[in-house]
PDB file of C-alpha atoms and ligand atoms in Angstrom:
ATOM      1  CA  MET A   1     128.779 -80.405 -81.396  1.00 46.00           C
ATOM      2  CA  ALA A   2     129.646 -80.148 -85.068  1.00 49.00           C
ATOM      3  CA  PRO A   3     127.512 -81.734 -87.735  1.00 47.00           C
ATOM      4  CA  PRO A   4     129.156 -84.803 -89.198  1.00 47.00           C
ATOM      5  CA  PRO A   5     130.950 -84.186 -92.484  1.00 43.00           C
ATOM      6  CA  GLY A   6     129.560 -85.733 -95.592  1.00 41.00           C
ATOM      7  CA  HIS A   7     126.021 -84.838 -94.830  1.00 41.00           C
ATOM      8  CA  ARG A   8     124.066 -82.165 -96.375  1.00 39.00           C
ATOM      9  CA  VAL A   9     123.662 -79.604 -93.712  1.00 37.00           C
ATOM     10  CA  LEU A  10     120.726 -77.369 -94.167  1.00 36.00           C
ATOM     11  CA  LEU A  11     120.062 -74.263 -92.345  1.00 34.00           C
ATOM     12  CA  ALA A  12     116.694 -74.820 -90.846  1.00 34.00           C
ATOM     13  CA  SER A  13     115.052 -71.553 -91.401  1.00 32.00           C
ATOM     14  CA  ALA A  14     116.283 -69.537 -88.519  1.00 32.00           C
ATOM     15  CA  LEU A  15     113.232 -67.488 -89.118  1.00 32.00           C
ATOM     16  CA  GLY A  16     113.361 -65.090 -86.291  1.00 32.00           C
ATOM     17  CA  ILE A  17     109.859 -63.896 -86.062  1.00 33.00           C
ATOM     18  CA  PHE A  18     109.845 -61.971 -82.883  1.00 34.00           C
ATOM     19  CA  VAL A  19     106.418 -61.774 -81.518  1.00 34.00           C
ATOM     20  CA  LEU A  20     105.913 -59.560 -78.570  1.00 33.00           C
ATOM     21  CA  HIS A  21     105.234 -61.595 -75.511  1.00 33.00           C
ATOM     22  CA  CYS A  22     101.821 -61.259 -73.885  1.00 35.00           C
ATOM     23  CA  PHE A  23      99.940 -59.764 -76.822  1.00 39.00           C
ATOM     24  CA  THR A  24      98.574 -62.582 -78.875  1.00 42.00           C
ATOM     25  CA  GLY A  25      94.972 -63.000 -79.786  1.00 45.00           C
ATOM     26  CA  GLY A  26      93.151 -66.286 -79.484  1.00 41.00           C
ATOM     27  CA  GLN A  27      90.991 -68.235 -81.876  1.00 55.00           C
ATOM     28  CA  LYS A  28      89.649 -71.670 -81.094  1.00 80.00           C
ATOM     29  CA  ASN A  29      90.451 -73.614 -77.951  1.00 90.00           C
ATOM     30  CA  SER A  30      94.003 -74.690 -77.643  1.00 93.00           C
ATOM     31  CA  THR A  31      95.711 -77.109 -75.340  1.00 96.00           C
ATOM     32  CA  LEU A  32      97.745 -75.778 -72.463  1.00 97.00           C
ATOM     33  CA  ILE A  33      99.539 -78.129 -70.111  1.00 97.00           C
ATOM     34  CA  PHE A  34     101.247 -76.813 -67.054  1.00 96.00           C
ATOM     35  CA  THR A  35     103.181 -78.362 -64.254  1.00 92.00           C
ATOM     36  CA  LYS A  36     103.194 -76.855 -60.830  1.00 84.00           C
ATOM     37  CA  GLU A  37     104.029 -78.324 -57.463  1.00 78.00           C
ATOM     38  CA  ASN A  38     104.133 -81.868 -58.825  1.00 81.00           C
ATOM     39  CA  THR A  39     100.750 -81.558 -60.454  1.00 88.00           C
ATOM     40  CA  ILE A  40     100.129 -81.655 -64.144  1.00 94.00           C
ATOM     41  CA  ARG A  41      97.076 -79.820 -65.407  1.00 95.00           C
ATOM     42  CA  ASN A  42      95.798 -80.299 -68.915  1.00 96.00           C
ATOM     43  CA  CYS A  43      93.633 -77.398 -70.042  1.00 97.00           C
ATOM     44  CA  SER A  44      91.543 -76.474 -73.021  1.00 97.00           C
ATOM     45  CA  CYS A  45      91.655 -72.692 -73.372  1.00 96.00           C
ATOM     46  CA  PRO A  46      89.410 -70.512 -75.539  1.00 95.00           C
ATOM     47  CA  ALA A  47      92.083 -67.791 -75.744  1.00 92.00           C
ATOM     48  CA  ASP A  48      95.771 -67.421 -75.129  1.00 90.00           C
ATOM     49  CA  VAL A  49      96.582 -66.989 -71.480  1.00 93.00           C
ATOM     50  CA  GLN A  50      99.516 -64.891 -70.452  1.00 92.00           C
ATOM     51  CA  ASP A  51     102.455 -67.173 -69.839  1.00 92.00           C
ATOM     52  CA  CYS A  52     102.769 -68.651 -66.385  1.00 92.00           C
ATOM     53  CA  ASP A  53      99.615 -67.045 -65.039  1.00 93.00           C
ATOM     54  CA  TYR A  54      98.344 -70.198 -63.386  1.00 94.00           C
ATOM     55  CA  SER A  55      95.329 -68.686 -61.699  1.00 94.00           C
ATOM     56  CA  LEU A  56      94.153 -67.066 -64.901  1.00 95.00           C
ATOM     57  CA  ALA A  57      94.506 -70.399 -66.664  1.00 96.00           C
ATOM     58  CA  ASN A  58      92.445 -72.118 -63.989  1.00 94.00           C
ATOM     59  CA  LEU A  59      89.838 -69.414 -64.356  1.00 95.00           C
ATOM     60  CA  MET A  60      89.640 -69.126 -68.143  1.00 95.00           C
ATOM     61  CA  CYS A  61      90.291 -72.656 -69.269  1.00 97.00           C
ATOM     62  CA  SER A  62      88.723 -75.949 -68.551  1.00 97.00           C
ATOM     63  CA  CYS A  63      91.461 -77.935 -66.843  1.00 96.00           C
ATOM     64  CA  ARG A  64      91.859 -81.358 -65.413  1.00 95.00           C
ATOM     65  CA  THR A  65      94.621 -82.893 -63.378  1.00 94.00           C
ATOM     66  CA  VAL A  66      96.707 -85.589 -65.006  1.00 92.00           C
ATOM     67  CA  LEU A  67      98.509 -88.074 -62.808  1.00 88.00           C
ATOM     68  CA  PRO A  68     102.107 -88.531 -63.943  1.00 82.00           C
ATOM     69  CA  LEU A  69     101.675 -92.273 -63.787  1.00 79.00           C
ATOM     70  CA  ALA A  70      98.628 -92.043 -65.987  1.00 77.00           C
ATOM     71  CA  LEU A  71     100.478 -90.178 -68.741  1.00 79.00           C
ATOM     72  CA  GLU A  72      99.941 -91.937 -72.007  1.00 78.00           C
ATOM     73  CA  GLN A  73     101.583 -91.706 -75.328  1.00 76.00           C
ATOM     74  CA  THR A  74      99.771 -88.980 -77.143  1.00 83.00           C
ATOM     75  CA  SER A  75     100.253 -86.659 -80.071  1.00 86.00           C
ATOM     76  CA  TYR A  76      99.319 -83.067 -80.734  1.00 90.00           C
ATOM     77  CA  SER A  77      98.396 -82.150 -84.269  1.00 84.00           C
ATOM     78  CA  ASP A  78      97.470 -78.602 -83.306  1.00 87.00           C
ATOM     79  CA  HIS A  79      99.006 -76.024 -80.974  1.00 92.00           C
ATOM     80  CA  LEU A  80     100.360 -77.187 -77.688  1.00 96.00           C
ATOM     81  CA  THR A  81     101.548 -74.814 -75.010  1.00 97.00           C
ATOM     82  CA  ILE A  82     103.515 -76.090 -72.051  1.00 97.00           C
ATOM     83  CA  TRP A  83     104.445 -74.081 -68.996  1.00 96.00           C
ATOM     84  CA  PHE A  84     107.106 -75.889 -67.067  1.00 95.00           C
ATOM     85  CA  THR A  85     109.563 -75.324 -64.274  1.00 93.00           C
ATOM     86  CA  ASP A  86     111.953 -78.245 -64.571  1.00 91.00           C
ATOM     87  CA  ALA A  87     113.350 -80.604 -67.145  1.00 93.00           C
ATOM     88  CA  SER A  88     111.969 -83.816 -65.719  1.00 91.00           C
ATOM     89  CA  ALA A  89     108.340 -82.790 -65.973  1.00 90.00           C
ATOM     90  CA  LEU A  90     108.936 -81.534 -69.477  1.00 93.00           C
ATOM     91  CA  GLY A  91     110.632 -84.791 -70.419  1.00 92.00           C
ATOM     92  CA  LEU A  92     107.698 -86.721 -69.054  1.00 90.00           C
ATOM     93  CA  LEU A  93     105.250 -84.710 -71.105  1.00 92.00           C
ATOM     94  CA  LEU A  94     107.156 -84.269 -74.329  1.00 92.00           C
ATOM     95  CA  ASN A  95     110.036 -86.617 -74.868  1.00 88.00           C
ATOM     96  CA  PHE A  96     109.331 -88.807 -77.919  1.00 83.00           C
ATOM     97  CA  THR A  97     106.021 -87.141 -78.599  1.00 88.00           C
ATOM     98  CA  LEU A  98     104.618 -85.902 -81.875  1.00 88.00           C
ATOM     99  CA  VAL A  99     103.847 -82.183 -81.731  1.00 91.00           C
ATOM    100  CA  ARG A 100     103.330 -79.940 -84.741  1.00 90.00           C
ATOM    101  CA  ASP A 101     103.198 -76.525 -83.174  1.00 94.00           C
ATOM    102  CA  LEU A 102     104.756 -76.119 -79.786  1.00 96.00           C
ATOM    103  CA  LYS A 103     105.159 -73.271 -77.387  1.00 96.00           C
ATOM    104  CA  LEU A 104     107.352 -73.780 -74.357  1.00 96.00           C
ATOM    105  CA  SER A 105     107.435 -71.335 -71.505  1.00 95.00           C
ATOM    106  CA  LEU A 106     109.850 -71.736 -68.672  1.00 93.00           C
ATOM    107  CA  CYS A 107     108.138 -70.381 -65.581  1.00 92.00           C
ATOM    108  CA  GLY A 108     110.388 -69.489 -62.714  1.00 86.00           C
ATOM    109  CA  THR A 109     114.102 -69.111 -62.626  1.00 85.00           C
ATOM    110  CA  ASN A 110     115.420 -72.658 -62.692  1.00 86.00           C
ATOM    111  CA  THR A 111     118.538 -73.301 -64.689  1.00 90.00           C
ATOM    112  CA  LEU A 112     117.936 -76.239 -66.962  1.00 91.00           C
ATOM    113  CA  PRO A 113     120.411 -79.069 -67.380  1.00 91.00           C
ATOM    114  CA  THR A 114     122.101 -79.813 -70.660  1.00 87.00           C
ATOM    115  CA  ASP A 115     119.695 -82.446 -71.760  1.00 89.00           C
ATOM    116  CA  TYR A 116     117.888 -83.126 -74.965  1.00 89.00           C
ATOM    117  CA  LEU A 117     114.270 -83.590 -75.724  1.00 91.00           C
ATOM    118  CA  ALA A 118     113.289 -85.556 -78.796  1.00 88.00           C
ATOM    119  CA  ILE A 119     110.193 -84.332 -80.592  1.00 91.00           C
ATOM    120  CA  CYS A 120     108.640 -85.798 -83.668  1.00 87.00           C
ATOM    121  CA  GLY A 121     107.178 -83.839 -86.581  1.00 88.00           C
ATOM    122  CA  LEU A 122     107.759 -80.371 -85.199  1.00 91.00           C
ATOM    123  CA  LYS A 123     106.876 -77.544 -87.595  1.00 91.00           C
ATOM    124  CA  ARG A 124     106.887 -74.501 -85.381  1.00 93.00           C
ATOM    125  CA  LEU A 125     108.486 -73.834 -82.052  1.00 95.00           C
ATOM    126  CA  ARG A 126     108.095 -70.829 -79.820  1.00 95.00           C
ATOM    127  CA  VAL A 127     110.004 -70.396 -76.609  1.00 94.00           C
ATOM    128  CA  ASN A 128     109.678 -67.999 -73.786  1.00 91.00           C
ATOM    129  CA  THR A 129     111.392 -67.607 -70.468  1.00 87.00           C
ATOM    130  CA  GLN A 130     109.546 -65.865 -67.703  1.00 73.00           C
ATOM    131  CA  ALA A 131     112.729 -64.734 -66.016  1.00 67.00           C
ATOM    132  CA  LYS A 132     113.531 -62.841 -69.183  1.00 60.00           C
ATOM    133  CA  CYS A 133     110.072 -61.418 -69.609  1.00 56.00           C
ATOM    134  CA  LEU A 134     111.336 -58.312 -71.279  1.00 55.00           C
ATOM    135  CA  SER A 135     113.057 -60.277 -73.969  1.00 65.00           C
ATOM    136  CA  PRO A 136     110.820 -61.155 -76.880  1.00 72.00           C
ATOM    137  CA  GLU A 137     109.365 -64.531 -77.433  1.00 84.00           C
ATOM    138  CA  GLN A 138     111.377 -66.409 -80.005  1.00 88.00           C
ATOM    139  CA  SER A 139     110.024 -68.479 -82.762  1.00 89.00           C
ATOM    140  CA  LEU A 140     111.421 -70.950 -85.237  1.00 89.00           C
ATOM    141  CA  LEU A 141     109.699 -72.280 -88.311  1.00 88.00           C
ATOM    142  CA  MET A 142     110.957 -75.541 -89.711  1.00 80.00           C
ATOM    143  CA  LEU A 143     111.310 -75.982 -93.438  1.00 68.00           C
ATOM    144  CA  ASN A 144     110.890 -79.688 -93.127  1.00 57.00           C
ATOM    145  CA  GLY A 145     109.055 -81.622 -90.481  1.00 48.00           C
ATOM    146  CA  GLY A 146     105.744 -81.399 -92.194  1.00 45.00           C
ATOM    147  CA  GLU A 147     105.673 -79.172 -95.259  1.00 39.00           C
ATOM    148  CA  ARG A 148     105.936 -82.282 -97.301  1.00 42.00           C
ATOM    149  CA  GLU A 149     103.451 -84.978 -96.598  1.00 43.00           C
ATOM    150  CA  PRO A 150     104.570 -86.365 -93.284  1.00 44.00           C
ATOM    151  CA  ARG A 151     105.497 -89.989 -93.324  1.00 45.00           C
ATOM    152  CA  GLU A 152     104.404 -90.667 -89.788  1.00 45.00           C
ATOM    153  CA  GLN A 153     101.790 -93.347 -89.660  1.00 42.00           C
ATOM    154  CA  PRO A 154      98.660 -92.994 -87.597  1.00 39.00           C
ATOM    155  CA  VAL A 155      99.360 -96.414 -86.155  1.00 38.00           C
ATOM    156  CA  TRP A 156     101.504 -95.973 -83.079  1.00 39.00           C
ATOM    157  CA  PHE A 157     104.257 -98.307 -82.216  1.00 38.00           C
ATOM    158  CA  PRO A 158     105.151 -98.376 -78.559  1.00 38.00           C
ATOM    159  CA  ARG A 159     105.753 -94.729 -77.749  1.00 47.00           C
ATOM    160  CA  GLY A 160     105.029 -93.887 -81.389  1.00 48.00           C
ATOM    161  CA  TRP A 161     108.643 -93.531 -82.181  1.00 54.00           C
ATOM    162  CA  GLN A 162     109.624 -95.978 -84.883  1.00 55.00           C
ATOM    163  CA  THR A 163     107.351 -94.311 -87.368  1.00 63.00           C
ATOM    164  CA  CYS A 164     108.736 -90.848 -86.862  1.00 74.00           C
ATOM    165  CA  MET A 165     110.847 -89.531 -89.732  1.00 77.00           C
ATOM    166  CA  TYR A 166     111.277 -85.901 -88.722  1.00 84.00           C
ATOM    167  CA  ILE A 167     113.013 -85.742 -85.410  1.00 85.00           C
ATOM    168  CA  SER A 168     113.943 -82.567 -83.599  1.00 90.00           C
ATOM    169  CA  PHE A 169     116.388 -82.527 -80.747  1.00 90.00           C
ATOM    170  CA  LEU A 170     115.864 -79.625 -78.471  1.00 94.00           C
ATOM    171  CA  ASP A 171     118.753 -78.648 -76.238  1.00 93.00           C
ATOM    172  CA  LEU A 172     117.150 -77.569 -72.981  1.00 94.00           C
ATOM    173  CA  ALA A 173     120.117 -75.379 -72.150  1.00 92.00           C
ATOM    174  CA  LEU A 174     118.767 -72.942 -74.725  1.00 91.00           C
ATOM    175  CA  PHE A 175     116.475 -71.681 -71.998  1.00 91.00           C
ATOM    176  CA  ASN A 176     119.514 -70.582 -70.014  1.00 89.00           C
ATOM    177  CA  ARG A 177     121.014 -68.578 -72.825  1.00 83.00           C
ATOM    178  CA  LYS A 178     120.387 -65.102 -74.031  1.00 79.00           C
ATOM    179  CA  SER A 179     121.323 -65.903 -77.607  1.00 79.00           C
ATOM    180  CA  SER A 180     118.651 -66.426 -80.203  1.00 83.00           C
ATOM    181  CA  LEU A 181     117.270 -69.791 -81.185  1.00 88.00           C
ATOM    182  CA  LYS A 182     119.287 -71.618 -83.785  1.00 89.00           C
ATOM    183  CA  ALA A 183     118.723 -74.818 -85.672  1.00 91.00           C
ATOM    184  CA  TYR A 184     120.230 -76.977 -88.326  1.00 86.00           C
ATOM    185  CA  SER A 185     118.925 -80.023 -90.082  1.00 85.00           C
ATOM    186  CA  ILE A 186     120.605 -83.060 -91.519  1.00 79.00           C
ATOM    187  CA  GLU A 187     118.762 -85.018 -94.145  1.00 78.00           C
ATOM    188  CA  ASN A 188     118.916 -88.677 -95.049  1.00 69.00           C
ATOM    189  CA  VAL A 189     120.256 -89.904 -91.797  1.00 68.00           C
ATOM    190  CA  ALA A 190     119.865 -93.619 -92.354  1.00 62.00           C
ATOM    191  CA  SER A 191     121.173 -94.869 -89.101  1.00 60.00           C
ATOM    192  CA  LEU A 192     121.524 -92.470 -86.254  1.00 57.00           C
ATOM    193  CA  ALA A 193     123.947 -94.407 -84.159  1.00 57.00           C
ATOM    194  CA  ASN A 194     126.328 -94.999 -87.054  1.00 63.00           C
ATOM    195  CA  ASN A 195     126.258 -91.429 -88.165  1.00 61.00           C
ATOM    196  CA  PHE A 196     126.840 -89.863 -84.817  1.00 62.00           C
ATOM    197  CA  PRO A 197     129.403 -92.157 -83.246  1.00 56.00           C
ATOM    198  CA  TYR A 198     130.520 -89.468 -80.843  1.00 54.00           C
ATOM    199  CA  PHE A 199     127.103 -88.524 -79.641  1.00 58.00           C
ATOM    200  CA  SER A 200     126.339 -91.227 -77.106  1.00 57.00           C
ATOM    201  CA  TYR A 201     122.836 -89.932 -76.614  1.00 59.00           C
ATOM    202  CA  PHE A 202     121.770 -91.687 -79.775  1.00 59.00           C
ATOM    203  CA  GLU A 203     122.690 -95.046 -78.383  1.00 58.00           C
ATOM    204  CA  THR A 204     119.662 -94.920 -76.169  1.00 59.00           C
ATOM    205  CA  PHE A 205     117.365 -94.261 -79.057  1.00 60.00           C
ATOM    206  CA  PRO A 206     114.786 -96.787 -80.000  1.00 55.00           C
ATOM    207  CA  ILE A 207     115.251 -96.270 -83.708  1.00 53.00           C
ATOM    208  CA  LEU A 208     115.475 -99.488 -85.533  1.00 48.00           C
ATOM    209  CA  SER A 209     114.493 -99.133 -89.142  1.00 54.00           C
ATOM    210  CA  ASN A 210     116.650 -98.347 -92.139  1.00 55.00           C
ATOM    211  CA  GLU A 211     114.489 -95.452 -93.207  1.00 60.00           C
ATOM    212  CA  SER A 212     116.069 -92.102 -93.746  1.00 67.00           C
ATOM    213  CA  TYR A 213     115.463 -89.481 -91.140  1.00 73.00           C
ATOM    214  CA  VAL A 214     115.561 -85.741 -91.112  1.00 81.00           C
ATOM    215  CA  ILE A 215     117.184 -84.680 -87.899  1.00 82.00           C
ATOM    216  CA  THR A 216     117.033 -81.123 -86.660  1.00 88.00           C
ATOM    217  CA  PHE A 217     119.025 -79.809 -83.766  1.00 89.00           C
ATOM    218  CA  ILE A 218     117.594 -76.813 -81.998  1.00 92.00           C
ATOM    219  CA  TYR A 219     119.855 -75.031 -79.572  1.00 90.00           C
TER     220      TYR A 219
HETATM  221  C1  LIG B   1      95.474 -83.233 -72.843  1.00 84.89           C
HETATM  222  O1  LIG B   1      94.172 -83.133 -73.341  1.00 84.89           O
HETATM  223  C2  LIG B   1      94.044 -83.340 -74.732  1.00 84.89           C
HETATM  224  C3  LIG B   1      92.604 -83.151 -75.098  1.00 84.89           C
HETATM  225  O2  LIG B   1      92.126 -81.935 -74.623  1.00 84.89           O
HETATM  226  C4  LIG B   1      94.513 -84.735 -75.082  1.00 84.89           C
HETATM  227  O3  LIG B   1      94.476 -84.921 -76.478  1.00 84.89           O
HETATM  228  C5  LIG B   1      95.942 -84.949 -74.586  1.00 84.89           C
HETATM  229  O4  LIG B   1      96.315 -86.297 -74.787  1.00 84.89           O
HETATM  230  C6  LIG B   1      96.027 -84.626 -73.109  1.00 84.89           C
HETATM  231  N1  LIG B   1      97.440 -84.717 -72.711  1.00 84.89           N
HETATM  232  C7  LIG B   1      97.818 -85.252 -71.556  1.00 84.89           C
HETATM  233  C8  LIG B   1      99.278 -85.254 -71.268  1.00 84.89           C
HETATM  234  O5  LIG B   1      97.012 -85.707 -70.767  1.00 84.89           O
HETATM  235  C1  LIG B   2      86.705 -74.332 -74.799  1.00 84.89           C
HETATM  236  O1  LIG B   2      86.998 -73.730 -73.554  1.00 84.89           O
HETATM  237  C2  LIG B   2      85.852 -73.423 -72.787  1.00 84.89           C
HETATM  238  C3  LIG B   2      86.316 -72.644 -71.569  1.00 84.89           C
HETATM  239  O2  LIG B   2      87.295 -73.316 -70.854  1.00 84.89           O
HETATM  240  C4  LIG B   2      85.149 -74.714 -72.399  1.00 84.89           C
HETATM  241  O3  LIG B   2      84.002 -74.436 -71.630  1.00 84.89           O
HETATM  242  C5  LIG B   2      84.750 -75.449 -73.675  1.00 84.89           C
HETATM  243  O4  LIG B   2      84.230 -76.708 -73.328  1.00 84.89           O
HETATM  244  C6  LIG B   2      85.969 -75.659 -74.554  1.00 84.89           C
HETATM  245  N1  LIG B   2      85.568 -76.207 -75.833  1.00 84.89           N
HETATM  246  C7  LIG B   2      86.120 -77.303 -76.319  1.00 84.89           C
HETATM  247  C8  LIG B   2      85.649 -77.728 -77.679  1.00 84.89           C
HETATM  248  O5  LIG B   2      86.995 -77.925 -75.728  1.00 84.89           O
HETATM  249  C1  LIG B   3     114.572 -87.845 -73.314  1.00 84.89           C
HETATM  250  O1  LIG B   3     114.832 -89.216 -73.523  1.00 84.89           O
HETATM  251  C2  LIG B   3     116.228 -89.532 -73.676  1.00 84.89           C
HETATM  252  C3  LIG B   3     116.368 -90.998 -74.060  1.00 84.89           C
HETATM  253  O2  LIG B   3     115.743 -91.830 -73.157  1.00 84.89           O
HETATM  254  C4  LIG B   3     116.941 -89.196 -72.377  1.00 84.89           C
HETATM  255  O3  LIG B   3     118.320 -89.475 -72.503  1.00 84.89           O
HETATM  256  C5  LIG B   3     116.734 -87.719 -72.075  1.00 84.89           C
HETATM  257  O4  LIG B   3     117.320 -87.402 -70.848  1.00 84.89           O
HETATM  258  C6  LIG B   3     115.252 -87.385 -72.037  1.00 84.89           C
HETATM  259  N1  LIG B   3     115.087 -85.936 -71.890  1.00 84.89           N
HETATM  260  C7  LIG B   3     114.414 -85.388 -70.890  1.00 84.89           C
HETATM  261  C8  LIG B   3     114.372 -83.903 -70.856  1.00 84.89           C
HETATM  262  O5  LIG B   3     113.835 -86.043 -70.037  1.00 84.89           O
HETATM  263  C1  LIG B   4     118.718-102.748 -92.659  1.00 84.89           C
HETATM  264  O1  LIG B   4     119.339-103.050 -93.903  1.00 84.89           O
HETATM  265  C2  LIG B   4     120.205-104.185 -93.867  1.00 84.89           C
HETATM  266  C3  LIG B   4     120.866-104.358 -95.241  1.00 84.89           C
HETATM  267  O2  LIG B   4     120.655-103.273 -96.067  1.00 84.89           O
HETATM  268  C4  LIG B   4     119.407-105.430 -93.511  1.00 84.89           C
HETATM  269  O3  LIG B   4     120.276-106.542 -93.423  1.00 84.89           O
HETATM  270  C5  LIG B   4     118.745-105.198 -92.168  1.00 84.89           C
HETATM  271  O4  LIG B   4     117.919-106.292 -91.857  1.00 84.89           O
HETATM  272  C6  LIG B   4     117.882-103.928 -92.197  1.00 84.89           C
HETATM  273  N1  LIG B   4     117.376-103.666 -90.870  1.00 84.89           N
HETATM  274  C7  LIG B   4     116.109-103.319 -90.638  1.00 84.89           C
HETATM  275  C8  LIG B   4     115.740-103.082 -89.217  1.00 84.89           C
HETATM  276  O5  LIG B   4     115.302-103.145 -91.536  1.00 84.89           O
END
């Protein structure tokens, strides 16, 4: 998918900070959500837990079960870590959600479909794949999406989406690839559907205003 001509294409800080997996220290409690066997557990953890170690998470963190039907629109202004095994659970938890600092760990060996996840206001993304445990965790720092004063309003429209100006599209197939994380941003996208006529995905988007968006593709 090539960026449309006529737009300023920015390289979104392919800042490849490679942090060695499994060796991070913890500070204050952070939110960890994991999905396993059709259950969603939402945990508050005092320290980082090694990726995909479900029993350690249950031991160290204070967790509660969330019913998928009870999932509400929420936003995460701090770190959020998600351990997931399939795209649908991840979509349920994250699609059209505001998250500033996100870590995604694919637990297990599932191959993910080519599908996109739309995230609002993302500043930092880290990804890890358990099946490739020896490969380093990858991290991406966004130049936009929050360095400037974010324009998102605290008042949430249905699903919080209409007020989101920094939108990241995450290609889930990146979890299947060995290549490093890449991203590019397009600024001043006034009307998504008109600017990406060949990308039918945008047709489903509930974006209605004439505001200008900063769109980042992460793949
Ligand atoms: C998880 O818990 C945090 C508070 O610890 C809350 O803000 C967030 O909305 C919860 N997320 C889900 C999906 O239940
Ligand atoms: C932090 O985590 C510990 C251990 O799970 C828990 O007991 C405590 O209530 C949590 N603190 C907050 C502020 O969530
Ligand atoms: C996110 O939402 C869009 C629009 O409804 C949908 O096309 C896409 O499949 C969803 N992604 C996931 C991973 O569920
Ligand atoms: C977008 O702008 C056009 C003209 O500039 C106006 O007619 C239309 O009502 C605007 N739409 C919204 C949703 O603000």
